[in-house]
Amino acid sequence: MEQNIGLQHYDLVVIGAGPAGTSAAIRAAELGARVAVVEASRTGGTCVNTGCVPTRVLAKTARLVREVRIAHEYGIATSAPEVQWDTTVTRVRATVDKVRSLKDEPGRFAASGVELILEGRARFADANTLVLDSGRRITADSVIIAVGGHSRRLPIPGAELATVPEHVLELPSLPRRVAIIGGGNTGAQLVTVFSSFGSEVAVLDVAPRILAASDSEVSAAVSTAFAEQGVAVHTGLDGVDSLVTSADGSITLTWRAGGHSVEREFDAVIMATGWPADVDDLGLENAGITTVRSAIPVDQYFRSVVPHIYAVGDANGRDMLVQAAHFEGEAAAENAVLDANRRTPHHLLPAGGFTDPDYAGVGLTEEQARERDPHCIVATVPFTELDRAVIDDRSRGFLKLIADRRRELILGAHAVGENAIEVVQSVTTAMAAGIDVSTLAGVKFAYPTYSAVIGLAARGLLAQGAASLEGSVTPSWPVRGCRSRPAQ
């Protein structure tokens, strides 16, 4: 039975203290609202506590292992590296704690006048009333749902035997054989981590290629690199059927491919098969909200079907990335407090992965550009043309720029290779500023740097007539025009 411990009213209650919720709460407080944040676990959100931050530390560790393996080529005498899993896990957790400490959300809330409530999960009793696990009831004029997401297990027999990405650090030891189900961003990064650590790795996906949402050339390049590193890449599966514990404690994984059943034994199976919003058990039905595909439908202003209830970040199932969540939180806060109609642009959202090699992309893929814009042109510069990449022995990769021939604007950028994410981020800045191809081609880049590849690619676009530049020459790297597909 619920305890009526007290009833407090707020202008705005934010459910969740991850990046979207934190940004929303602090912005609303800046606008003069009385704000409370309800957090069921730890501040910082999934990305800091169990997602991006720990994954990046693992990726850094994996890079160090690879560097030690080739150190002798530079005259540095070393022995073969050996990953001590317990020490690695300790390092990861210490780094997570350090990041959380530096972010200091509780301190930021206090300084902004936001009340942080750590009394368990919040559930709607009605559209304006929330009941906490503690029994406390609070009311609000507006509510922003920013609860984040969680890994999804496949609904198959033995799914409980698998590990999900946010629980990877709970593996008791470094597995000798690892199967990763799901070749998206998370799965691909874990492939590199465990492969670099010396595990035998297989990655499985029902999609026709890994990194299916990326540009096809990015996907192909990363897949080829994985295969050359000894990773077994299984794509286009008919399905994954079951997991069964074997007598020796290993896991037998069964899947179907090409109409045939395949069985393999692994020491660990990781399911990176989706990221639904964590909206179960919020009592949404009591507020008049129905989820669609495990997320809360919202309009362009992040309002749900109930106008004073908003959903941002993973909760609305749109971009589901930290870099979008911050802006969505702020926009929803302004809309809730000021009754405004602020939107956030979603077409410029750089994303990528710390794999071997790294990859990244922003804007339209080449496939999308071909469908949408009959005037697009494409320039691809291999990293072999980049002195810095040759110097660092990181010449595997490329940068692809896609541009509108008439408007002279960049439509998309996609890269594979060293510092791919940073390179694409720089292009994103140019796209956001509306810098045209001619201007970008005239930017002077420091030498020798990876970012210099941007200038090379921009000049490649000019050579095709994306813009006029007196004295331009045809480069040695491949450039090609896009044509729209014929009408069906």
PDB file of N, CA, C and O in Angstrom, residues 352-420:
ATOM      1  N   GLY A 352      30.260   7.345 -34.695  1.00  0.00           N
ATOM      2  CA  GLY A 352      31.262   6.407 -35.175  1.00  0.00           C
ATOM      3  C   GLY A 352      31.643   5.431 -34.092  1.00  0.00           C
ATOM      4  O   GLY A 352      30.975   5.324 -33.058  1.00  0.00           O
ATOM      5  N   GLY A 353      32.729   4.714 -34.322  1.00  0.00           N
ATOM      6  CA  GLY A 353      33.148   3.710 -33.365  1.00  0.00           C
ATOM      7  C   GLY A 353      34.656   3.631 -33.259  1.00  0.00           C
ATOM      8  O   GLY A 353      35.389   3.876 -34.233  1.00  0.00           O
ATOM      9  N   PHE A 354      35.120   3.266 -32.049  1.00  0.00           N
ATOM     10  CA  PHE A 354      36.548   3.106 -31.794  1.00  0.00           C
ATOM     11  C   PHE A 354      36.922   1.650 -32.046  1.00  0.00           C
ATOM     12  O   PHE A 354      37.121   0.862 -31.133  1.00  0.00           O
ATOM     13  N   THR A 355      36.979   1.334 -33.324  1.00  0.00           N
ATOM     14  CA  THR A 355      37.314  -0.010 -33.754  1.00  0.00           C
ATOM     15  C   THR A 355      38.739  -0.005 -34.301  1.00  0.00           C
ATOM     16  O   THR A 355      39.466   0.969 -34.160  1.00  0.00           O
ATOM     17  N   ASP A 356      39.137  -1.085 -34.952  1.00  0.00           N
ATOM     18  CA  ASP A 356      40.443  -1.130 -35.608  1.00  0.00           C
ATOM     19  C   ASP A 356      40.224  -1.572 -37.041  1.00  0.00           C
ATOM     20  O   ASP A 356      40.103  -2.764 -37.306  1.00  0.00           O
ATOM     21  N   PRO A 357      40.122  -0.609 -37.981  1.00  0.00           N
ATOM     22  CA  PRO A 357      40.306   0.835 -37.830  1.00  0.00           C
ATOM     23  C   PRO A 357      39.027   1.527 -37.341  1.00  0.00           C
ATOM     24  O   PRO A 357      37.946   0.954 -37.400  1.00  0.00           O
ATOM     25  N   ASP A 358      39.202   2.785 -36.868  1.00  0.00           N
ATOM     26  CA  ASP A 358      38.049   3.592 -36.467  1.00  0.00           C
ATOM     27  C   ASP A 358      37.186   3.898 -37.688  1.00  0.00           C
ATOM     28  O   ASP A 358      37.649   3.822 -38.832  1.00  0.00           O
ATOM     29  N   TYR A 359      35.951   4.258 -37.441  1.00  0.00           N
ATOM     30  CA  TYR A 359      35.058   4.678 -38.523  1.00  0.00           C
ATOM     31  C   TYR A 359      34.132   5.762 -38.000  1.00  0.00           C
ATOM     32  O   TYR A 359      33.911   5.891 -36.789  1.00  0.00           O
ATOM     33  N   ALA A 360      33.564   6.558 -38.913  1.00  0.00           N
ATOM     34  CA  ALA A 360      32.634   7.616 -38.509  1.00  0.00           C
ATOM     35  C   ALA A 360      31.867   8.100 -39.722  1.00  0.00           C
ATOM     36  O   ALA A 360      32.257   7.872 -40.874  1.00  0.00           O
ATOM     37  N   GLY A 361      30.773   8.797 -39.458  1.00  0.00           N
ATOM     38  CA  GLY A 361      29.996   9.368 -40.544  1.00  0.00           C
ATOM     39  C   GLY A 361      29.070  10.455 -40.044  1.00  0.00           C
ATOM     40  O   GLY A 361      28.730  10.521 -38.861  1.00  0.00           O
ATOM     41  N   VAL A 362      28.657  11.329 -40.964  1.00  0.00           N
ATOM     42  CA  VAL A 362      27.682  12.369 -40.666  1.00  0.00           C
ATOM     43  C   VAL A 362      26.937  12.703 -41.958  1.00  0.00           C
ATOM     44  O   VAL A 362      27.497  12.603 -43.052  1.00  0.00           O
ATOM     45  N   GLY A 363      25.679  13.066 -41.814  1.00  0.00           N
ATOM     46  CA  GLY A 363      24.896  13.451 -42.978  1.00  0.00           C
ATOM     47  C   GLY A 363      24.483  12.262 -43.826  1.00  0.00           C
ATOM     48  O   GLY A 363      24.394  11.128 -43.344  1.00  0.00           O
ATOM     49  N   LEU A 364      24.242  12.518 -45.113  1.00  0.00           N
ATOM     50  CA  LEU A 364      23.778  11.475 -46.014  1.00  0.00           C
ATOM     51  C   LEU A 364      24.892  10.494 -46.355  1.00  0.00           C
ATOM     52  O   LEU A 364      26.050  10.888 -46.551  1.00  0.00           O
ATOM     53  N   THR A 365      24.546   9.214 -46.424  1.00  0.00           N
ATOM     54  CA  THR A 365      25.457   8.243 -47.003  1.00  0.00           C
ATOM     55  C   THR A 365      25.414   8.408 -48.522  1.00  0.00           C
ATOM     56  O   THR A 365      24.536   9.081 -49.065  1.00  0.00           O
ATOM     57  N   GLU A 366      26.355   7.763 -49.196  1.00  0.00           N
ATOM     58  CA  GLU A 366      26.339   7.869 -50.651  1.00  0.00           C
ATOM     59  C   GLU A 366      25.056   7.265 -51.220  1.00  0.00           C
ATOM     60  O   GLU A 366      24.481   7.796 -52.179  1.00  0.00           O
ATOM     61  N   GLU A 367      24.597   6.179 -50.613  1.00  0.00           N
ATOM     62  CA  GLU A 367      23.371   5.542 -51.094  1.00  0.00           C
ATOM     63  C   GLU A 367      22.180   6.486 -50.949  1.00  0.00           C
ATOM     64  O   GLU A 367      21.355   6.609 -51.869  1.00  0.00           O
ATOM     65  N   GLN A 368      22.088   7.156 -49.814  1.00  0.00           N
ATOM     66  CA  GLN A 368      20.995   8.101 -49.609  1.00  0.00           C
ATOM     67  C   GLN A 368      21.100   9.285 -50.553  1.00  0.00           C
ATOM     68  O   GLN A 368      20.093   9.775 -51.081  1.00  0.00           O
ATOM     69  N   ALA A 369      22.318   9.750 -50.778  1.00  0.00           N
ATOM     70  CA  ALA A 369      22.511  10.884 -51.677  1.00  0.00           C
ATOM     71  C   ALA A 369      22.098  10.533 -53.101  1.00  0.00           C
ATOM     72  O   ALA A 369      21.494  11.354 -53.809  1.00  0.00           O
ATOM     73  N   ARG A 370      22.392   9.340 -53.531  1.00  0.00           N
ATOM     74  CA  ARG A 370      22.025   8.913 -54.880  1.00  0.00           C
ATOM     75  C   ARG A 370      20.508   8.928 -55.061  1.00  0.00           C
ATOM     76  O   ARG A 370      19.995   9.249 -56.134  1.00  0.00           O
ATOM     77  N   GLU A 371      19.799   8.573 -53.997  1.00  0.00           N
ATOM     78  CA  GLU A 371      18.345   8.522 -54.074  1.00  0.00           C
ATOM     79  C   GLU A 371      17.708   9.906 -53.997  1.00  0.00           C
ATOM     80  O   GLU A 371      16.682  10.159 -54.629  1.00  0.00           O
ATOM     81  N   ARG A 372      18.306  10.792 -53.218  1.00  0.00           N
ATOM     82  CA  ARG A 372      17.659  12.061 -52.928  1.00  0.00           C
ATOM     83  C   ARG A 372      18.122  13.224 -53.807  1.00  0.00           C
ATOM     84  O   ARG A 372      17.400  14.208 -53.972  1.00  0.00           O
ATOM     85  N   ASP A 373      19.325  13.142 -54.300  1.00  0.00           N
ATOM     86  CA  ASP A 373      19.884  14.312 -54.989  1.00  0.00           C
ATOM     87  C   ASP A 373      20.578  13.885 -56.281  1.00  0.00           C
ATOM     88  O   ASP A 373      21.678  13.338 -56.248  1.00  0.00           O
ATOM     89  N   PRO A 374      19.956  14.145 -57.427  1.00  0.00           N
ATOM     90  CA  PRO A 374      20.566  13.739 -58.699  1.00  0.00           C
ATOM     91  C   PRO A 374      21.815  14.534 -59.050  1.00  0.00           C
ATOM     92  O   PRO A 374      22.508  14.186 -60.003  1.00  0.00           O
ATOM     93  N   HIS A 375      22.113  15.576 -58.288  1.00  0.00           N
ATOM     94  CA  HIS A 375      23.252  16.435 -58.610  1.00  0.00           C
ATOM     95  C   HIS A 375      24.441  16.230 -57.669  1.00  0.00           C
ATOM     96  O   HIS A 375      25.400  16.997 -57.730  1.00  0.00           O
ATOM     97  N   CYS A 376      24.384  15.207 -56.824  1.00  0.00           N
ATOM     98  CA  CYS A 376      25.483  15.042 -55.872  1.00  0.00           C
ATOM     99  C   CYS A 376      26.740  14.536 -56.565  1.00  0.00           C
ATOM    100  O   CYS A 376      26.691  13.890 -57.607  1.00  0.00           O
ATOM    101  N   ILE A 377      27.870  14.877 -55.983  1.00  0.00           N
ATOM    102  CA  ILE A 377      29.151  14.358 -56.447  1.00  0.00           C
ATOM    103  C   ILE A 377      29.918  13.839 -55.245  1.00  0.00           C
ATOM    104  O   ILE A 377      29.666  14.235 -54.101  1.00  0.00           O
ATOM    105  N   VAL A 378      30.856  12.937 -55.484  1.00  0.00           N
ATOM    106  CA  VAL A 378      31.565  12.252 -54.407  1.00  0.00           C
ATOM    107  C   VAL A 378      33.059  12.276 -54.682  1.00  0.00           C
ATOM    108  O   VAL A 378      33.497  12.029 -55.810  1.00  0.00           O
ATOM    109  N   ALA A 379      33.843  12.588 -53.653  1.00  0.00           N
ATOM    110  CA  ALA A 379      35.296  12.486 -53.735  1.00  0.00           C
ATOM    111  C   ALA A 379      35.775  11.614 -52.582  1.00  0.00           C
ATOM    112  O   ALA A 379      35.402  11.857 -51.433  1.00  0.00           O
ATOM    113  N   THR A 380      36.569  10.614 -52.892  1.00  0.00           N
ATOM    114  CA  THR A 380      37.109   9.719 -51.864  1.00  0.00           C
ATOM    115  C   THR A 380      38.626   9.800 -51.888  1.00  0.00           C
ATOM    116  O   THR A 380      39.249   9.604 -52.932  1.00  0.00           O
ATOM    117  N   VAL A 381      39.219  10.100 -50.742  1.00  0.00           N
ATOM    118  CA  VAL A 381      40.672  10.214 -50.626  1.00  0.00           C
ATOM    119  C   VAL A 381      41.179   9.080 -49.738  1.00  0.00           C
ATOM    120  O   VAL A 381      40.849   9.021 -48.553  1.00  0.00           O
ATOM    121  N   PRO A 382      41.990   8.175 -50.263  1.00  0.00           N
ATOM    122  CA  PRO A 382      42.571   7.131 -49.419  1.00  0.00           C
ATOM    123  C   PRO A 382      43.640   7.718 -48.504  1.00  0.00           C
ATOM    124  O   PRO A 382      44.312   8.691 -48.856  1.00  0.00           O
ATOM    125  N   PHE A 383      43.774   7.138 -47.335  1.00  0.00           N
ATOM    126  CA  PHE A 383      44.774   7.644 -46.386  1.00  0.00           C
ATOM    127  C   PHE A 383      46.197   7.448 -46.889  1.00  0.00           C
ATOM    128  O   PHE A 383      47.136   8.017 -46.326  1.00  0.00           O
ATOM    129  N   THR A 384      46.402   6.649 -47.924  1.00  0.00           N
ATOM    130  CA  THR A 384      47.732   6.534 -48.500  1.00  0.00           C
ATOM    131  C   THR A 384      48.191   7.845 -49.122  1.00  0.00           C
ATOM    132  O   THR A 384      49.388   8.042 -49.358  1.00  0.00           O
ATOM    133  N   GLU A 385      47.244   8.749 -49.390  1.00  0.00           N
ATOM    134  CA  GLU A 385      47.586  10.073 -49.914  1.00  0.00           C
ATOM    135  C   GLU A 385      47.913  11.060 -48.796  1.00  0.00           C
ATOM    136  O   GLU A 385      48.258  12.217 -49.064  1.00  0.00           O
ATOM    137  N   LEU A 386      47.803  10.606 -47.564  1.00  0.00           N
ATOM    138  CA  LEU A 386      47.952  11.490 -46.405  1.00  0.00           C
ATOM    139  C   LEU A 386      49.287  11.196 -45.721  1.00  0.00           C
ATOM    140  O   LEU A 386      49.491  10.119 -45.154  1.00  0.00           O
ATOM    141  N   ASP A 387      50.186  12.152 -45.743  1.00  0.00           N
ATOM    142  CA  ASP A 387      51.528  11.922 -45.198  1.00  0.00           C
ATOM    143  C   ASP A 387      51.495  11.512 -43.729  1.00  0.00           C
ATOM    144  O   ASP A 387      52.265  10.649 -43.301  1.00  0.00           O
ATOM    145  N   ARG A 388      50.623  12.141 -42.955  1.00  0.00           N
ATOM    146  CA  ARG A 388      50.576  11.827 -41.523  1.00  0.00           C
ATOM    147  C   ARG A 388      50.220  10.356 -41.308  1.00  0.00           C
ATOM    148  O   ARG A 388      50.788   9.688 -40.433  1.00  0.00           O
ATOM    149  N   ALA A 389      49.282   9.841 -42.093  1.00  0.00           N
ATOM    150  CA  ALA A 389      48.895   8.446 -41.953  1.00  0.00           C
ATOM    151  C   ALA A 389      50.044   7.521 -42.313  1.00  0.00           C
ATOM    152  O   ALA A 389      50.259   6.485 -41.665  1.00  0.00           O
ATOM    153  N   VAL A 390      50.808   7.886 -43.335  1.00  0.00           N
ATOM    154  CA  VAL A 390      51.963   7.071 -43.722  1.00  0.00           C
ATOM    155  C   VAL A 390      53.019   7.114 -42.628  1.00  0.00           C
ATOM    156  O   VAL A 390      53.613   6.095 -42.263  1.00  0.00           O
ATOM    157  N   ILE A 391      53.261   8.295 -42.081  1.00  0.00           N
ATOM    158  CA  ILE A 391      54.243   8.453 -41.002  1.00  0.00           C
ATOM    159  C   ILE A 391      53.892   7.567 -39.817  1.00  0.00           C
ATOM    160  O   ILE A 391      54.756   6.911 -39.221  1.00  0.00           O
ATOM    161  N   ASP A 392      52.606   7.551 -39.457  1.00  0.00           N
ATOM    162  CA  ASP A 392      52.150   6.782 -38.287  1.00  0.00           C
ATOM    163  C   ASP A 392      51.905   5.317 -38.606  1.00  0.00           C
ATOM    164  O   ASP A 392      51.484   4.558 -37.727  1.00  0.00           O
ATOM    165  N   ASP A 393      52.158   4.908 -39.868  1.00  0.00           N
ATOM    166  CA  ASP A 393      51.845   3.549 -40.309  1.00  0.00           C
ATOM    167  C   ASP A 393      50.369   3.249 -40.078  1.00  0.00           C
ATOM    168  O   ASP A 393      49.981   2.180 -39.621  1.00  0.00           O
ATOM    169  N   ARG A 394      49.538   4.241 -40.420  1.00  0.00           N
ATOM    170  CA  ARG A 394      48.085   4.114 -40.293  1.00  0.00           C
ATOM    171  C   ARG A 394      47.434   4.515 -41.620  1.00  0.00           C
ATOM    172  O   ARG A 394      46.476   5.275 -41.659  1.00  0.00           O
ATOM    173  N   SER A 395      47.977   4.000 -42.703  1.00  0.00           N
ATOM    174  CA  SER A 395      47.514   4.435 -44.022  1.00  0.00           C
ATOM    175  C   SER A 395      46.305   3.659 -44.519  1.00  0.00           C
ATOM    176  O   SER A 395      45.869   3.858 -45.658  1.00  0.00           O
ATOM    177  N   ARG A 396      45.760   2.795 -43.681  1.00  0.00           N
ATOM    178  CA  ARG A 396      44.541   2.095 -44.073  1.00  0.00           C
ATOM    179  C   ARG A 396      43.339   2.990 -43.772  1.00  0.00           C
ATOM    180  O   ARG A 396      43.120   3.393 -42.630  1.00  0.00           O
ATOM    181  N   GLY A 397      42.544   3.292 -44.781  1.00  0.00           N
ATOM    182  CA  GLY A 397      41.357   4.097 -44.559  1.00  0.00           C
ATOM    183  C   GLY A 397      41.131   5.103 -45.656  1.00  0.00           C
ATOM    184  O   GLY A 397      41.863   5.163 -46.651  1.00  0.00           O
ATOM    185  N   PHE A 398      40.111   5.924 -45.465  1.00  0.00           N
ATOM    186  CA  PHE A 398      39.750   6.923 -46.467  1.00  0.00           C
ATOM    187  C   PHE A 398      38.803   7.939 -45.849  1.00  0.00           C
ATOM    188  O   PHE A 398      38.200   7.707 -44.806  1.00  0.00           O
ATOM    189  N   LEU A 399      38.663   9.063 -46.535  1.00  0.00           N
ATOM    190  CA  LEU A 399      37.602  10.029 -46.241  1.00  0.00           C
ATOM    191  C   LEU A 399      36.796  10.210 -47.510  1.00  0.00           C
ATOM    192  O   LEU A 399      37.359  10.419 -48.596  1.00  0.00           O
ATOM    193  N   LYS A 400      35.500  10.130 -47.386  1.00  0.00           N
ATOM    194  CA  LYS A 400      34.582  10.355 -48.501  1.00  0.00           C
ATOM    195  C   LYS A 400      33.737  11.592 -48.204  1.00  0.00           C
ATOM    196  O   LYS A 400      33.115  11.691 -47.148  1.00  0.00           O
ATOM    197  N   LEU A 401      33.739  12.532 -49.120  1.00  0.00           N
ATOM    198  CA  LEU A 401      32.872  13.699 -49.024  1.00  0.00           C
ATOM    199  C   LEU A 401      31.834  13.640 -50.133  1.00  0.00           C
ATOM    200  O   LEU A 401      32.154  13.311 -51.279  1.00  0.00           O
ATOM    201  N   ILE A 402      30.603  13.972 -49.793  1.00  0.00           N
ATOM    202  CA  ILE A 402      29.490  13.989 -50.735  1.00  0.00           C
ATOM    203  C   ILE A 402      28.944  15.411 -50.764  1.00  0.00           C
ATOM    204  O   ILE A 402      28.698  15.998 -49.707  1.00  0.00           O
ATOM    205  N   ALA A 403      28.763  15.955 -51.942  1.00  0.00           N
ATOM    206  CA  ALA A 403      28.350  17.357 -52.038  1.00  0.00           C
ATOM    207  C   ALA A 403      27.263  17.546 -53.084  1.00  0.00           C
ATOM    208  O   ALA A 403      27.116  16.762 -54.024  1.00  0.00           O
ATOM    209  N   ASP A 404      26.514  18.617 -52.920  1.00  0.00           N
ATOM    210  CA  ASP A 404      25.500  19.051 -53.874  1.00  0.00           C
ATOM    211  C   ASP A 404      26.198  19.916 -54.928  1.00  0.00           C
ATOM    212  O   ASP A 404      26.789  20.943 -54.615  1.00  0.00           O
ATOM    213  N   ARG A 405      26.130  19.499 -56.181  1.00  0.00           N
ATOM    214  CA  ARG A 405      26.836  20.211 -57.251  1.00  0.00           C
ATOM    215  C   ARG A 405      26.322  21.636 -57.426  1.00  0.00           C
ATOM    216  O   ARG A 405      27.085  22.577 -57.674  1.00  0.00           O
ATOM    217  N   ARG A 406      25.015  21.836 -57.272  1.00  0.00           N
ATOM    218  CA  ARG A 406      24.442  23.151 -57.532  1.00  0.00           C
ATOM    219  C   ARG A 406      24.649  24.111 -56.375  1.00  0.00           C
ATOM    220  O   ARG A 406      25.032  25.265 -56.574  1.00  0.00           O
ATOM    221  N   ARG A 407      24.389  23.635 -55.146  1.00  0.00           N
ATOM    222  CA  ARG A 407      24.478  24.523 -53.989  1.00  0.00           C
ATOM    223  C   ARG A 407      25.883  24.575 -53.403  1.00  0.00           C
ATOM    224  O   ARG A 407      26.164  25.399 -52.529  1.00  0.00           O
ATOM    225  N   GLU A 408      26.757  23.680 -53.847  1.00  0.00           N
ATOM    226  CA  GLU A 408      28.155  23.659 -53.406  1.00  0.00           C
ATOM    227  C   GLU A 408      28.273  23.393 -51.900  1.00  0.00           C
ATOM    228  O   GLU A 408      29.200  23.881 -51.250  1.00  0.00           O
ATOM    229  N   LEU A 409      27.355  22.618 -51.344  1.00  0.00           N
ATOM    230  CA  LEU A 409      27.379  22.316 -49.920  1.00  0.00           C
ATOM    231  C   LEU A 409      27.649  20.832 -49.691  1.00  0.00           C
ATOM    232  O   LEU A 409      27.257  19.979 -50.490  1.00  0.00           O
ATOM    233  N   ILE A 410      28.306  20.533 -48.564  1.00  0.00           N
ATOM    234  CA  ILE A 410      28.594  19.147 -48.188  1.00  0.00           C
ATOM    235  C   ILE A 410      27.301  18.495 -47.696  1.00  0.00           C
ATOM    236  O   ILE A 410      26.611  19.023 -46.816  1.00  0.00           O
ATOM    237  N   LEU A 411      26.987  17.345 -48.248  1.00  0.00           N
ATOM    238  CA  LEU A 411      25.801  16.592 -47.835  1.00  0.00           C
ATOM    239  C   LEU A 411      26.138  15.499 -46.832  1.00  0.00           C
ATOM    240  O   LEU A 411      25.289  15.095 -46.036  1.00  0.00           O
ATOM    241  N   GLY A 412      27.371  14.989 -46.886  1.00  0.00           N
ATOM    242  CA  GLY A 412      27.746  13.909 -45.984  1.00  0.00           C
ATOM    243  C   GLY A 412      29.247  13.708 -45.983  1.00  0.00           C
ATOM    244  O   GLY A 412      29.952  14.094 -46.926  1.00  0.00           O
ATOM    245  N   ALA A 413      29.743  13.113 -44.910  1.00  0.00           N
ATOM    246  CA  ALA A 413      31.164  12.787 -44.788  1.00  0.00           C
ATOM    247  C   ALA A 413      31.283  11.449 -44.071  1.00  0.00           C
ATOM    248  O   ALA A 413      30.613  11.222 -43.050  1.00  0.00           O
ATOM    249  N   HIS A 414      32.139  10.577 -44.597  1.00  0.00           N
ATOM    250  CA  HIS A 414      32.287   9.236 -44.031  1.00  0.00           C
ATOM    251  C   HIS A 414      33.752   8.845 -44.091  1.00  0.00           C
ATOM    252  O   HIS A 414      34.420   9.060 -45.107  1.00  0.00           O
ATOM    253  N   ALA A 415      34.235   8.290 -43.000  1.00  0.00           N
ATOM    254  CA  ALA A 415      35.658   7.993 -42.915  1.00  0.00           C
ATOM    255  C   ALA A 415      35.907   6.666 -42.227  1.00  0.00           C
ATOM    256  O   ALA A 415      35.146   6.238 -41.349  1.00  0.00           O
ATOM    257  N   VAL A 416      36.993   6.037 -42.629  1.00  0.00           N
ATOM    258  CA  VAL A 416      37.533   4.858 -41.968  1.00  0.00           C
ATOM    259  C   VAL A 416      39.025   5.123 -41.777  1.00  0.00           C
ATOM    260  O   VAL A 416      39.676   5.623 -42.703  1.00  0.00           O
ATOM    261  N   GLY A 417      39.540   4.821 -40.590  1.00  0.00           N
ATOM    262  CA  GLY A 417      40.965   5.001 -40.369  1.00  0.00           C
ATOM    263  C   GLY A 417      41.267   5.753 -39.090  1.00  0.00           C
ATOM    264  O   GLY A 417      40.375   6.121 -38.316  1.00  0.00           O
ATOM    265  N   GLU A 418      42.541   5.994 -38.885  1.00  0.00           N
ATOM    266  CA  GLU A 418      43.004   6.680 -37.687  1.00  0.00           C
ATOM    267  C   GLU A 418      42.336   8.053 -37.549  1.00  0.00           C
ATOM    268  O   GLU A 418      42.266   8.822 -38.519  1.00  0.00           O
ATOM    269  N   ASN A 419      41.844   8.335 -36.353  1.00  0.00           N
ATOM    270  CA  ASN A 419      41.206   9.629 -36.058  1.00  0.00           C
ATOM    271  C   ASN A 419      40.007   9.908 -36.955  1.00  0.00           C
ATOM    272  O   ASN A 419      39.647  11.079 -37.187  1.00  0.00           O
ATOM    273  N   ALA A 420      39.340   8.864 -37.430  1.00  0.00           N
ATOM    274  CA  ALA A 420      38.197   9.062 -38.321  1.00  0.00           C
ATOM    275  C   ALA A 420      37.115   9.905 -37.673  1.00  0.00           C
ATOM    276  O   ALA A 420      36.507  10.769 -38.322  1.00  0.00           O
TER     277      ALA A 420
END
